[in-house]
Amino acid sequence: MPSVAQVEPITTARVLRGPFDYARPEGVEVGSVVIIPFGNRDVLGVVTGLAEDSAHELMAPKEVLEASLPADLVALAPWIAAEYCSTPARALSLMLPPKGIRARTTLRARALRAPEPGERLTDGQRALLESLPRQAGGDLAALRRLEARGLVALEPEAMRRAPHHTDVGASAGARPQLTGDQALALEEIAAAQPGERLLLHGVTGSGKTEVYLRAAERALAADQGVLVLVPEIALTPQIVSRFRERFGDTVALLHSGMAAGARYDEWLRLRRGEARICVGPRSAVLAPIDRLGLVIVDEEHDASYKHEGDPRYDARHVAERRARDHGAILVAGSATPRAESWERLRRISLPQRVDGAPLPPVEIVDLVGVRGALHPQTHDALVDARKSIVLLNRRGWSNFLTCVSCGRAWECPECDVTLVLHKAQGHLSCHHCGHRERIPSRCPDCASVSLARHGTGTERLETELPGPVFRLDGDAGDPARVLDAFQRAERGILLGTQVVAKGHDFPDVELGVVVDADQTLRFPDFRAEERTFALVAQLAGRAGRGAAAGRVIVQTLAADSPSIVFAARHDAAGFLAGELDRRRVLRYPPFSTLIRIVCSGTDAGAVQAAAAAIQARLPGSLGPAPLFRLRGRERSQVVVKAADRAQAVAEVGAVIDAIAADRAHRAVALSVDVDPQ
Ligand code: ADP
Ligand code: ZN
Ligand code: ZN
């Protein structure tokens, strides 16, 4: 019987790495979560191993918590740490259920025997006995007295805090007859080898979700668990609803928007095997699911799968690893897959919409010489259409403000970016750090009152659109409610940032408009083309579903860019073939691995010195290149482009550890991003 528990303290410190030895209390196993005395405080820790003996004198954990991690997750933590140049403790902290919560129980009372004739009971006690079985609730003291006399038994019973989820687009769980393509896709999934990875490339509206549902049904029947990853839940509530309709309580929901109590209970239901399907956004990739047989990554192109905190994990990459560990089948689905997935995963396709309707024709409208945000032709089309979706990836009224007299531009004091004007809220705000200031009435430099607003955001466009507008962006209320109102409306325009292009299934949208297709193209990033293609094709996919005949208008200044040309033809294969050729030549992913190291600090010289030191230790790396100041911090980056991923990650990890431990660079914070997006 090993008597030593090796405990990894859950701290964020990079230099402090466990595990440390503690005495092993009874019942403690690998995965147990404990509170340990550590230095002069108590910290949370996870048991990562057991040992027969230790060279140290051992302290005992102060407490063993109710929820424990499964062994497969404990084993995954060091891999995540190494893969993303982080620490096992940080990886473990992502896996834990909400802290400071325990399962809630209630006491239920039942009668054990009838009162003897002549047994003395008050009227109140008699009434209480007659009302059994019941929840103890407010009359606990009275019930305890009856319990003491052997009349009733009080037993604890788990009380589930269910997640709050507004079901949308409910189809009452109907199980439609599969189309021929869906049936073929399902057969391919069923015939896949354990650990195999598939890409379900299905055009928008081709019924991918139904294929997921059937594959999940098969997995459940084989007593396997299912993980379903979706982009942000608030924006794609439909898929959650469809899984819940079909499978009921065996579906657990896990996302950060849930109350901690409900999240804890859902987590525990999975851990105990009471729920066998987990649906959630990227963080759910670490859900405790035993005997995982199927991992689904819906809308696999979605940027939200990348986590921005440390460790900067990519849920798609972690999902592949979990699937491999469990011998589970991975199905990544999208109408606009990433070049990486197209190249590396076995493809199955759903080439047609379920209803057989053609994809809507896409018109490219050249914005050269057009004043204002909308081409007159676009405006007319909006007047004609009953329901439309308009995409403008820019919140606020206008992107920046200048003084006409002296040229002053309003910038964030903490970041080197211009402030965005939000008219209704009456302020200028920084979209990077949240800084706000009141809208000025005159220029503080030259006192001129003639200030110019440049560019158009969703807030302003709302006022220029014909017809009732349902605005969906970070400033405009609860997304589920806006989507629901739009769904039920007779006429109207759903206007918003890129969230309007995400997976929604409205049967009666006649027109889709991309107001400024070049906006994503302007990003200086090798994924700019891919992102633009996805945005245009996804928006096109929202139009012309169901009975409505659809059309799409794409406004652009770059009418001949491949992303726009291929998106207009709904030709993902054509686009990806060209894109992969380009990346092969330029040695971009998937033909290499990129690692980005960002140094930041308040002192520009120190930041530059640290970045230069890192660059010097990583032969062949690019940089250091200055980045714009963010939240008052100067930044500089070094980029590694490597053929051998594992080797590059290990080298970068070693260099980062060395620089982090070097007192000369202690004023500089380091962050490593493997596979930056
Ligand atoms: P995708 O995710 O590929 O864009 P969806 O899964 O949203 O497509 O399916 C589009 C619509 O078609 C949904 O309303 C869905 O209920 C419906 N649907 C899917 N499969 C079938 C089928 N076999 N028969 C009838 N309707 C279907
Ligand atoms: Zn001025
Ligand atoms: Zn700022």
XYZ file of C-alpha atoms in Angstrom, residues 83 92 110 124 133 277 355 433 471 520:
10
model
C 2.946 21.254 -25.618
C -4.386 20.866 -13.946
C -39.956 8.794 5.195
C -48.670 18.984 14.360
C -42.393 11.238 2.370
C -22.396 13.197 -23.349
C -33.505 20.234 -48.643
C -8.148 47.375 -22.742
C -28.510 44.122 -33.559
C -10.303 40.585 -42.244
